[in-house]
XYZ file of C-alpha atoms in Angstrom:
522
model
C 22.164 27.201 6.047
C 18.737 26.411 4.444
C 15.838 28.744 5.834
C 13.032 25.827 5.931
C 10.906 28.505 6.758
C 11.282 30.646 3.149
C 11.241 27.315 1.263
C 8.026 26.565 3.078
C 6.372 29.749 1.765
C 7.815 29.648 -1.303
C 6.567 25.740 -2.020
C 3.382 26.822 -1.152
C 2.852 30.443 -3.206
C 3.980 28.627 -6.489
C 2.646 25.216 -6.183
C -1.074 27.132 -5.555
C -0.436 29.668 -8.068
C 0.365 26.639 -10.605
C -2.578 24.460 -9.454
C -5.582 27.047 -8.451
C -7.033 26.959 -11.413
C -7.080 22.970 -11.324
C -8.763 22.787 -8.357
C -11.499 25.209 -8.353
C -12.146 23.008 -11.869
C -11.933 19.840 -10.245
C -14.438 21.243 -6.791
C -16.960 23.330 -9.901
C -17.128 20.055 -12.058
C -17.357 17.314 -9.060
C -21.007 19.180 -8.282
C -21.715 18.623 -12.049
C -20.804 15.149 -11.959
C -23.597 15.051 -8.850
C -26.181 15.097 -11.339
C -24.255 14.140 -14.821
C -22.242 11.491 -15.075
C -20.047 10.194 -18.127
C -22.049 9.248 -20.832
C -22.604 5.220 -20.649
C -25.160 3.157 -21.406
C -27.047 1.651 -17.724
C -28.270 -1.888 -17.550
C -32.230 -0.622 -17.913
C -31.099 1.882 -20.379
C -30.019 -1.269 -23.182
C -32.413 -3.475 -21.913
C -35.128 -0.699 -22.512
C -33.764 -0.744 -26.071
C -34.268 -4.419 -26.881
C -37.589 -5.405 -27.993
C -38.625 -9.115 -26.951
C -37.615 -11.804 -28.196
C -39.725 -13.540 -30.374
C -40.047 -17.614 -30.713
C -41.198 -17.779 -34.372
C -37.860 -16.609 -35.273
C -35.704 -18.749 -33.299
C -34.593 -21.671 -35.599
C -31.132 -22.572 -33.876
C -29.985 -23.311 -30.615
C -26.453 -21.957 -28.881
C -25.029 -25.748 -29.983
C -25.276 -24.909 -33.535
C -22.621 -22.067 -32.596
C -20.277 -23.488 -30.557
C -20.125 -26.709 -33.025
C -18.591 -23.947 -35.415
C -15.777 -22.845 -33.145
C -12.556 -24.738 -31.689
C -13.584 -27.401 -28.883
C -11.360 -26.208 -26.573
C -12.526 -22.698 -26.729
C -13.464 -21.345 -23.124
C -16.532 -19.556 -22.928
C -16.707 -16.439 -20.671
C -20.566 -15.013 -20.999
C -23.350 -16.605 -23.497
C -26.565 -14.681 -23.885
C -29.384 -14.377 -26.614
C -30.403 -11.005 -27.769
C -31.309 -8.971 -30.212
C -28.808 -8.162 -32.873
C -29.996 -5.142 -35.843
C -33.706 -6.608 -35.368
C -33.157 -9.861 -35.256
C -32.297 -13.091 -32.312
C -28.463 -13.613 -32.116
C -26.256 -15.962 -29.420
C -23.524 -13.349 -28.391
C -20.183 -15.330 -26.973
C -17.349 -13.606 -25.313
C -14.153 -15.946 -25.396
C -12.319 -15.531 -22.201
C -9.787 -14.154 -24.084
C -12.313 -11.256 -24.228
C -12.904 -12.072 -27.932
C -16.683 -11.116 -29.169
C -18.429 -13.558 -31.013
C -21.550 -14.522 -32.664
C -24.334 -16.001 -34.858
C -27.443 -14.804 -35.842
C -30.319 -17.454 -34.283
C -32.961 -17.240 -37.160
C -30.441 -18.162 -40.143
C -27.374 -19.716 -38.263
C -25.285 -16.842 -39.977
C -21.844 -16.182 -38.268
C -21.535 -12.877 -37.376
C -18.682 -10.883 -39.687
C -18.066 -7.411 -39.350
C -20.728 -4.975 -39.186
C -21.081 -2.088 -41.555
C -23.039 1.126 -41.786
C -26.183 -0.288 -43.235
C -25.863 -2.986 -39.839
C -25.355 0.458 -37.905
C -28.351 2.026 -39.181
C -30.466 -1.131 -38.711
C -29.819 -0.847 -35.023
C -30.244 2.334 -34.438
C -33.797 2.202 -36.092
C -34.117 -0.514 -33.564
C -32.997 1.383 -30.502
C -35.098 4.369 -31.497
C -38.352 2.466 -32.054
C -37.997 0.016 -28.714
C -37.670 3.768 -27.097
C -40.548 5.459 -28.807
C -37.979 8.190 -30.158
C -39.608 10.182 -32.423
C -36.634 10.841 -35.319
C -36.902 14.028 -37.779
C -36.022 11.691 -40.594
C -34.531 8.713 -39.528
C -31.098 7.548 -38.242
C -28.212 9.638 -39.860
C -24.317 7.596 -40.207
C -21.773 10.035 -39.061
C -18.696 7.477 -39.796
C -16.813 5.110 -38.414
C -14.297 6.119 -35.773
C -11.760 4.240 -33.772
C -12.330 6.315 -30.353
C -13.537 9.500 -29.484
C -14.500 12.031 -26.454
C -17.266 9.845 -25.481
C -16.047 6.233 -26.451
C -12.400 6.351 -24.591
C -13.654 4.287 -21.936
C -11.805 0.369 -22.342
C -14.550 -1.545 -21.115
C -15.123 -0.503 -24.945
C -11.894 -1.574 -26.357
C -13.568 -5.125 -27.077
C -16.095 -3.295 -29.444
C -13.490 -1.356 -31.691
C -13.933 0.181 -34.172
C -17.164 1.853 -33.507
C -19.914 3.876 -35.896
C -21.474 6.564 -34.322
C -24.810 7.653 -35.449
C -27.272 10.221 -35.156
C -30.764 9.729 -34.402
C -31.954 13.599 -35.227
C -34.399 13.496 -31.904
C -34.819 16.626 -29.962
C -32.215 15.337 -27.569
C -29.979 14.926 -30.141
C -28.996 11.454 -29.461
C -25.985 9.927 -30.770
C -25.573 5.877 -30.453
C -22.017 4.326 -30.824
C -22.534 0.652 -32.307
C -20.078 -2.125 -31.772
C -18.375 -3.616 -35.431
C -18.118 -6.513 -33.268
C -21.398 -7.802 -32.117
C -23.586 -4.882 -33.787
C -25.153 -4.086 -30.673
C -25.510 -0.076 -29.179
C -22.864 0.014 -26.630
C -23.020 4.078 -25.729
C -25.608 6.668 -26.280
C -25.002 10.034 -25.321
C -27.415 13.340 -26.183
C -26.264 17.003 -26.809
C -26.832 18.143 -23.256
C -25.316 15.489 -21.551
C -22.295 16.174 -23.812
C -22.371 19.889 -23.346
C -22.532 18.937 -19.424
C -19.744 16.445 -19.593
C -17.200 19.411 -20.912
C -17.422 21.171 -17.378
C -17.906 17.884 -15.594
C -15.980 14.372 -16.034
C -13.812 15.356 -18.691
C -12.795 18.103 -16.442
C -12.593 16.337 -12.816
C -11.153 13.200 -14.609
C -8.689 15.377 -16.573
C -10.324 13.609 -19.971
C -9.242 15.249 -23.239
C -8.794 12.499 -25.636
C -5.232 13.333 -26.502
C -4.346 12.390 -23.088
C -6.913 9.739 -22.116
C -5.985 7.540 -25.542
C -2.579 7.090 -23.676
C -3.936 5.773 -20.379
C -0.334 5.843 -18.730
C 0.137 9.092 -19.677
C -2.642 9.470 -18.409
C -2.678 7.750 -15.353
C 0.452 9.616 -14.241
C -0.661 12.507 -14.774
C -3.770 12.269 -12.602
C -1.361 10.924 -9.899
C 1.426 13.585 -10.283
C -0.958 16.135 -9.508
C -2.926 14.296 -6.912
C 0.970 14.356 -5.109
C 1.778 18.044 -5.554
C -1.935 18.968 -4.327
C -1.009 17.419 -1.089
C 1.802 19.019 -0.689
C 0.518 21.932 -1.103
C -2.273 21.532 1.395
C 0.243 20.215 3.729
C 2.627 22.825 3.032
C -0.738 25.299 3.720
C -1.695 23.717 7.062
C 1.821 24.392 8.254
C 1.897 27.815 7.505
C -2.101 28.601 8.760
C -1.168 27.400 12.281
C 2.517 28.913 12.328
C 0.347 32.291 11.626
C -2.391 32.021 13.472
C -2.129 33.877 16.900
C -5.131 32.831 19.741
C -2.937 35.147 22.135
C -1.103 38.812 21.055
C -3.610 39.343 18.055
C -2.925 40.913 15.075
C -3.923 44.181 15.011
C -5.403 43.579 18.945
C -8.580 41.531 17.836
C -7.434 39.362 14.723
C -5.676 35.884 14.404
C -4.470 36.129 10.936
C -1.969 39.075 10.031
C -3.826 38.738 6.967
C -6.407 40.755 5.336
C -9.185 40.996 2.232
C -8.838 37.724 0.108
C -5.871 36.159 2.243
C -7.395 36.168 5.510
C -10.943 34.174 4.049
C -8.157 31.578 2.790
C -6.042 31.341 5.536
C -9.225 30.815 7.680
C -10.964 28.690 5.193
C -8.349 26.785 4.802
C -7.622 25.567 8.285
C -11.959 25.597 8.667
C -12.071 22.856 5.842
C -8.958 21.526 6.550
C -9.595 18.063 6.884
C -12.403 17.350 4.221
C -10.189 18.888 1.681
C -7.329 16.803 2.354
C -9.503 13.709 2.767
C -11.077 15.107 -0.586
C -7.947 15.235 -2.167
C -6.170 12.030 -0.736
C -8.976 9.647 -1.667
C -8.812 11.424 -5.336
C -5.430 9.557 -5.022
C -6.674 6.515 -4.320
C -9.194 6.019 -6.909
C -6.007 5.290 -9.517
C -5.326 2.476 -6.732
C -1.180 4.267 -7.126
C 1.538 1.680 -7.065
C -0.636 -0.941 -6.984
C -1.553 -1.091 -2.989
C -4.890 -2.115 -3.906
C -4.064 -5.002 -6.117
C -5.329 -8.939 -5.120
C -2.987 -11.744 -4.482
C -5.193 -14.046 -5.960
C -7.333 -11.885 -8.966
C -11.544 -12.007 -8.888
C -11.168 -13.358 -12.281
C -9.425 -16.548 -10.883
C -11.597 -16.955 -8.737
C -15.210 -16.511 -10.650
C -13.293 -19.232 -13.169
C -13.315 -21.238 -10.125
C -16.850 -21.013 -8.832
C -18.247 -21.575 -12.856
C -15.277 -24.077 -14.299
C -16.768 -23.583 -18.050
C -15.978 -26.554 -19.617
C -14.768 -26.376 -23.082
C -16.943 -25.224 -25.785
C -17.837 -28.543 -27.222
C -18.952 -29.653 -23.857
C -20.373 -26.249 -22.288
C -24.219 -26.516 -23.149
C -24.762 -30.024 -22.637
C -27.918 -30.696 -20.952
C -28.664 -27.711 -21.509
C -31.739 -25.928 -23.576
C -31.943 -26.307 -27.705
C -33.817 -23.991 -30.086
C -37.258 -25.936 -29.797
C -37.182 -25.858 -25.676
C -36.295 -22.245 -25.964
C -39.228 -21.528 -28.187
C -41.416 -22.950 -25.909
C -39.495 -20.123 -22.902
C -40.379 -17.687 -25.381
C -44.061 -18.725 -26.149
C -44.372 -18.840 -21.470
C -42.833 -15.688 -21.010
C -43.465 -13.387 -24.125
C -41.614 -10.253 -22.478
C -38.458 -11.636 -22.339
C -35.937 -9.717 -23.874
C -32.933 -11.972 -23.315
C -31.822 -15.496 -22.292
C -28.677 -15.721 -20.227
C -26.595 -18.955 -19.643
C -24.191 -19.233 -16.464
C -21.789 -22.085 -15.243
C -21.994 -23.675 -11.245
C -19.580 -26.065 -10.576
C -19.198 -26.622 -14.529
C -23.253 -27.404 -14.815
C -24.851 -24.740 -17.182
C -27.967 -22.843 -16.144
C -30.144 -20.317 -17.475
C -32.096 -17.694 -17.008
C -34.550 -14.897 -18.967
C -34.433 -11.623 -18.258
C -37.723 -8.923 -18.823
C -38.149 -5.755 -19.049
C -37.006 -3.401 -15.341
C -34.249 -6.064 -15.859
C -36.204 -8.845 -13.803
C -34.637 -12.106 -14.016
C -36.294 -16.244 -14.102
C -34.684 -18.847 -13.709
C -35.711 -21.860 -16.258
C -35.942 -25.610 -16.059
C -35.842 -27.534 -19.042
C -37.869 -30.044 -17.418
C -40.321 -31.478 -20.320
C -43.399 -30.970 -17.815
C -42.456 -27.682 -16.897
C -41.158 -25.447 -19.575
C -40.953 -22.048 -18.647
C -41.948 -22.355 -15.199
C -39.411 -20.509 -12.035
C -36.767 -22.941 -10.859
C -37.053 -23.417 -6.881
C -33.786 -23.459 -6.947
C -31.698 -23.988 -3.584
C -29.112 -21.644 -5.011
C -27.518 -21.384 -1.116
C -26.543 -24.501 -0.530
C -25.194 -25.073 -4.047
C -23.509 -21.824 -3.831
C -22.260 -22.748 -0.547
C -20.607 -26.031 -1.832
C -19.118 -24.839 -4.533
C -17.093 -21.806 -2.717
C -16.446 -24.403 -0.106
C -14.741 -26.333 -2.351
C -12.806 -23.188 -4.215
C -11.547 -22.328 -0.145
C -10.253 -25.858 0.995
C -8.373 -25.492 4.220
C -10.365 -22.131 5.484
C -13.700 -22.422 6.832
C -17.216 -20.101 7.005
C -16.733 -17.292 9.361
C -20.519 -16.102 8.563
C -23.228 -16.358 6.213
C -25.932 -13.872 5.938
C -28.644 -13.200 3.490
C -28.889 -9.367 2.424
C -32.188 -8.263 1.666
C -31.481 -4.856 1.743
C -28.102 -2.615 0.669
C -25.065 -1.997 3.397
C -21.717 -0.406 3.511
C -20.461 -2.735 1.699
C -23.284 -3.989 -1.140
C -24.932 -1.135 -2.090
C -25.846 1.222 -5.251
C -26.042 5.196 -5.753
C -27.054 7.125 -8.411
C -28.357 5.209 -11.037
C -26.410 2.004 -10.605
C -28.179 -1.709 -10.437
C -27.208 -4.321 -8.408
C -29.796 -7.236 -7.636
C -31.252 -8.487 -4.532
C -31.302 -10.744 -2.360
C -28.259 -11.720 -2.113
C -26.250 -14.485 -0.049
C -22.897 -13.325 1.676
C -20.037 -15.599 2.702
C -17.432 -14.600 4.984
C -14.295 -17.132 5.275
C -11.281 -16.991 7.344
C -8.695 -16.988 4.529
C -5.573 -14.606 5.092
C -7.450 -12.218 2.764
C -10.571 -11.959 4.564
C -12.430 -13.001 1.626
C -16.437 -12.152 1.140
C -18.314 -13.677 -1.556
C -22.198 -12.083 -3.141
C -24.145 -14.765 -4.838
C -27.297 -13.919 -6.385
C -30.094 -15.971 -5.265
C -32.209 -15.411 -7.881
C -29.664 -16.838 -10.586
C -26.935 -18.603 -8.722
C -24.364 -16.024 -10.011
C -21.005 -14.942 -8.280
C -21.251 -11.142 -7.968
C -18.058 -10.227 -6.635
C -15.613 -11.197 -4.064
C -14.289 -8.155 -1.232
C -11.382 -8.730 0.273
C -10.134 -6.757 3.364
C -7.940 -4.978 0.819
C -11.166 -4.258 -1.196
C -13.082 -3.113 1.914
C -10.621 -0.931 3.162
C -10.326 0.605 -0.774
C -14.327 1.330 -0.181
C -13.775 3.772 2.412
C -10.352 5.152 1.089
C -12.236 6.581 -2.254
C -15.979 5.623 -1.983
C -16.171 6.727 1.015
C -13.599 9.971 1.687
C -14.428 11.307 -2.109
C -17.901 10.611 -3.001
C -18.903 10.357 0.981
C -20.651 6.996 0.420
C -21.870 6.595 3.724
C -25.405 5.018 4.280
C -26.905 7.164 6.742
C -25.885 9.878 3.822
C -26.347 8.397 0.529
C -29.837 6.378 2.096
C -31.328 10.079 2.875
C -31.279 12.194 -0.323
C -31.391 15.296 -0.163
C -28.833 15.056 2.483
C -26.190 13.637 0.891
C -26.621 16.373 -1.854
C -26.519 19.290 0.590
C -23.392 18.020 2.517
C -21.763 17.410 -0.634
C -21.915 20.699 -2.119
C -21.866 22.637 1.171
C -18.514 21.204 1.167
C -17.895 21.464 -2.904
C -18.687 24.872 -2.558
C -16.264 25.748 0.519
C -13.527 24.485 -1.995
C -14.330 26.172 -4.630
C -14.184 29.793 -2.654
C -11.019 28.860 -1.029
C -9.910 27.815 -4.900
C -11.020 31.361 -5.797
C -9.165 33.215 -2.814
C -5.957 31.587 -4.512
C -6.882 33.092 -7.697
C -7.356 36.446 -6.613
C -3.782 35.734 -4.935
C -1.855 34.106 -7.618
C -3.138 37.045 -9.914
C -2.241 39.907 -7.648
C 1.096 38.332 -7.373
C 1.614 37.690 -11.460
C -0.109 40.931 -12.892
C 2.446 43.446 -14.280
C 3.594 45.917 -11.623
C 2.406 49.459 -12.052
C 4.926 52.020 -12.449
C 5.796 54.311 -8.554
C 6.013 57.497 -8.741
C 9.687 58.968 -8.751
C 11.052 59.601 -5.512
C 8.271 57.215 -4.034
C 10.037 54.177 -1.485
C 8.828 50.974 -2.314
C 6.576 49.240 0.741
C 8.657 47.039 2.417
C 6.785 43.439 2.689
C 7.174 40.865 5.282
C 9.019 37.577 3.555
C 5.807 35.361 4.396
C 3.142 38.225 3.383
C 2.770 37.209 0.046
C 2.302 33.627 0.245
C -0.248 32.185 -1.349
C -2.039 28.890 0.540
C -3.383 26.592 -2.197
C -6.511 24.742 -1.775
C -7.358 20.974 -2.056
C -8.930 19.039 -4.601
């Protein structure tokens, strides 16, 4: 007959002797990532880098691109920018294809090379006031690295990576694509990332270039991990005595570095396993956290792009935009977007502040008063036929379920609309531009709390009062991390080479449970 109890114990002394290393890591590194997250480059970061535009070199409009490309080509984003130094119209296909044409020559964009690379570095660095040693340094052209694994990427490949031999020791990845600097990273924010992301995240290239692997991986161990803090939370309250102590005044037989985890353990108990279990859920397993109907489909919906040889019409040409440039000098880009197939546009300044534009011949340049509500409101009307409005409010200010932390950006106001579809659908529309943000279903909302909120503690009346949220968060990091320790200490006591006994000495008999060792969360 099976003895549940021994294969209880034993599941539990080797699964936290194989895994206490991994999770002191992953409770050391998610304190790191606090303070230091992956290298990327933020929305004020690149728009910090651009310098404005400037109308005396705009001599084409977005037309004189899109007459060079098939007519039934369907546009996903449009934007002017600056491209190595000089105004380019950057197109992404919805095919996620990156295309392009320089607006001062009409010059389709080819592939970029390392003298391209260099030119927008220099760029980057002088927009920023970098002071370089000696000017921007190529250090080659690479397909992906530690810091460039990341798909949102994968459009840009291959990548050159150069230097710009600061005091930082900055390092820009540019795109071969569109020539723009997609990814900066400096040496101490790569030092950094070695004990944080890349070790929470479980990110050595080798792995992370095969996401499957990869992804498997990550939920493999997120699995065992729970079993072993289940298997942990059995065995604490089988051993723990309130009545008959141990010893007359303890409730753990144990003692030294297995009593502080047997009591830590059931102490932290359930913000370890929460800790753990919404770890779990940010890979979204099996797909429980997929859409029936995909956000994609549905911001195709709310824009319906016509095709390319239709998309801009009415729309702004090179001489109107000059005269944008001429009313709002600062502007460092121009960004078209699609209502209910109309095209509209807006320039966006420095702190990322966005304008709407009219192309109206008296008022060129001038804010849009706009009624973006009740066009919104029509058009998402018209994308739900059959369900109606449960609720429409205007968000001035961030909640639990539009909201930023760290150093994220998401604009306000916004307009919110709530229908009574089977998937609970809510819709975030920019006023300022018109734009569909993003659409939370009740599968989305309940994914908020499983891994925003359980992991990261997202909660507003945390996250809204800083320092708080830091304190709680590591209070709790570092309760991990000492019951990760205590399983060290274990796991090494019970793998270090026996010592020899003395002849004639009896060995100490030990209980069959004594030298279990309870394994930690993540």
């Amino acid at each position: 007959m099976v003895n549940w109890r021994r294969c209880l114990y034993l599941a539990h002394r080797w699964l936290g002797i194989g895994l206490c290393l991994l999770f002191a890591a992953w409770f050391f590194s998610g304190v790191v990532m606090m303070y230091i997250g992956f290298p990327r480059l933020s929305v004020d970061e690149r728009l910090a880098a651009l310098p404005a535009l400037q109308a005396e070199s705009l001599q084409f409009g977005p037309r004189a691109l899109l007459a060079q490309l098939d007519g039934d080509l369907q546009i996903d984003s449009l934007r002017l920018s600056t491209v190595t130094g000089r105004p380019a119209y950057l197109l992404r296909t919805a095919g996620r294809e990156q295309l392009g044409m320089f607006a001062d020559t009409g010059e389709r964009f080819t592939e970029f090379g390392t003298g391209d690379a260099l030119r927008a570095a220099a760029v980057y660095a002088e927009s920023l006031g970098i002071a370089a040693g000696y000017g921007p340094t190529y250090l080659g052209r690479i397909g992906m690295d530690q810091w460039s694994v990341s798909s949102e990427l994968h459009r840009h490949r291959p990548l050159h990576r150069v230097s710009l031999n600061d005091a930082r020791g900055t390092q820009l990845y540019v795109s071969s694509r569109t020539g723009e600097v997609v990814r900066d990273t400096s040496t101490s924010e790569r030092a950094w990332n070695w004990l944080g992301a890349n070790l929470h995240w479980i990110y050595p290239l080798q792995l992370r270039r095969h996401g499957e692997v990869w992804y498997w991986v990550v939920v493999v161990l997120s699995l065992t991990g729970l079993v072993s803090i289940l298997s942990g939370a059995v065995i604490g309250c089988m051993r723990l005595r309130w009545r008959k102590r141990y010893r007359g005044r303890d409730v753990t037989p144990y003692r030294g570095a297995m009593k502080l985890h047997h009591l830590l353990g059931l102490w932290f108990l359930i913000p370890l396993t929460t800790y753990l279990f919404s770890g779990l859920m940010s890979m979204g397993p099996w797909g429980i956290f997929d859409e029936d109907v995909p956000y994609a489909t549905q911001r195709a919906s709310y824009r319906q792009v016509p095709p390319a040889q239709s998309a801009l019409q009415g729309s702004a040409g090179a001489e109107e935009l000059r005269q944008v440039l001429v009313a709002r000098p600062h502007s460092r880009e121009v960004v078209w977007h699609w209502l209910a197939g109309w095209p509209h546009l807006y320039t966006v300044g420095g702190g990322n502040s966005r304008e709407p534009l009219t192309m109206r011949p008296a008022s060129v340049g001038a804010a849009v008063p706009v009624d973006w509500t009740q066009a919104a409101l029509a058009q998402l009307n018209a994308m739900m036929t059959g369900h109606a409005v449960s609720a429409v409010d205007t968000l001035t200010a961030y909640d639990n379920y539009y909201y930023v932390h760290h150093d994220d950006w998401r604009p306000l106001p916004v307009l919110r609309v709530r229908y009574d579809d089977p998937a609970q659908s809510w819709f975030h529309i920019d006023l300022a531009t018109g734009e569909l943000l993003n659409c939370l279903t009740a599968t989305g909302r309940l994914e908020r709390w499983l891994y925003n909120g359980l992991h990261s503690l997202d909660f507003q009346f945390l996250i809204n009062r800083r320092p708080l949220w830091d304190l709680v968060v590591i209070a709790l990091s570092v309760a991990g991390f000492v019951l990760s320790l205590t399983s060290v200490v274990i796991a090494w006591r019970r793998l270090r080479p026996k010592s020899r006994r003395s002849p004639g000495r009896p060995a100490r008999k030990l209980r069959p449970d004594s030298t279990a060792v309870a394994q930690p969360t993540s």
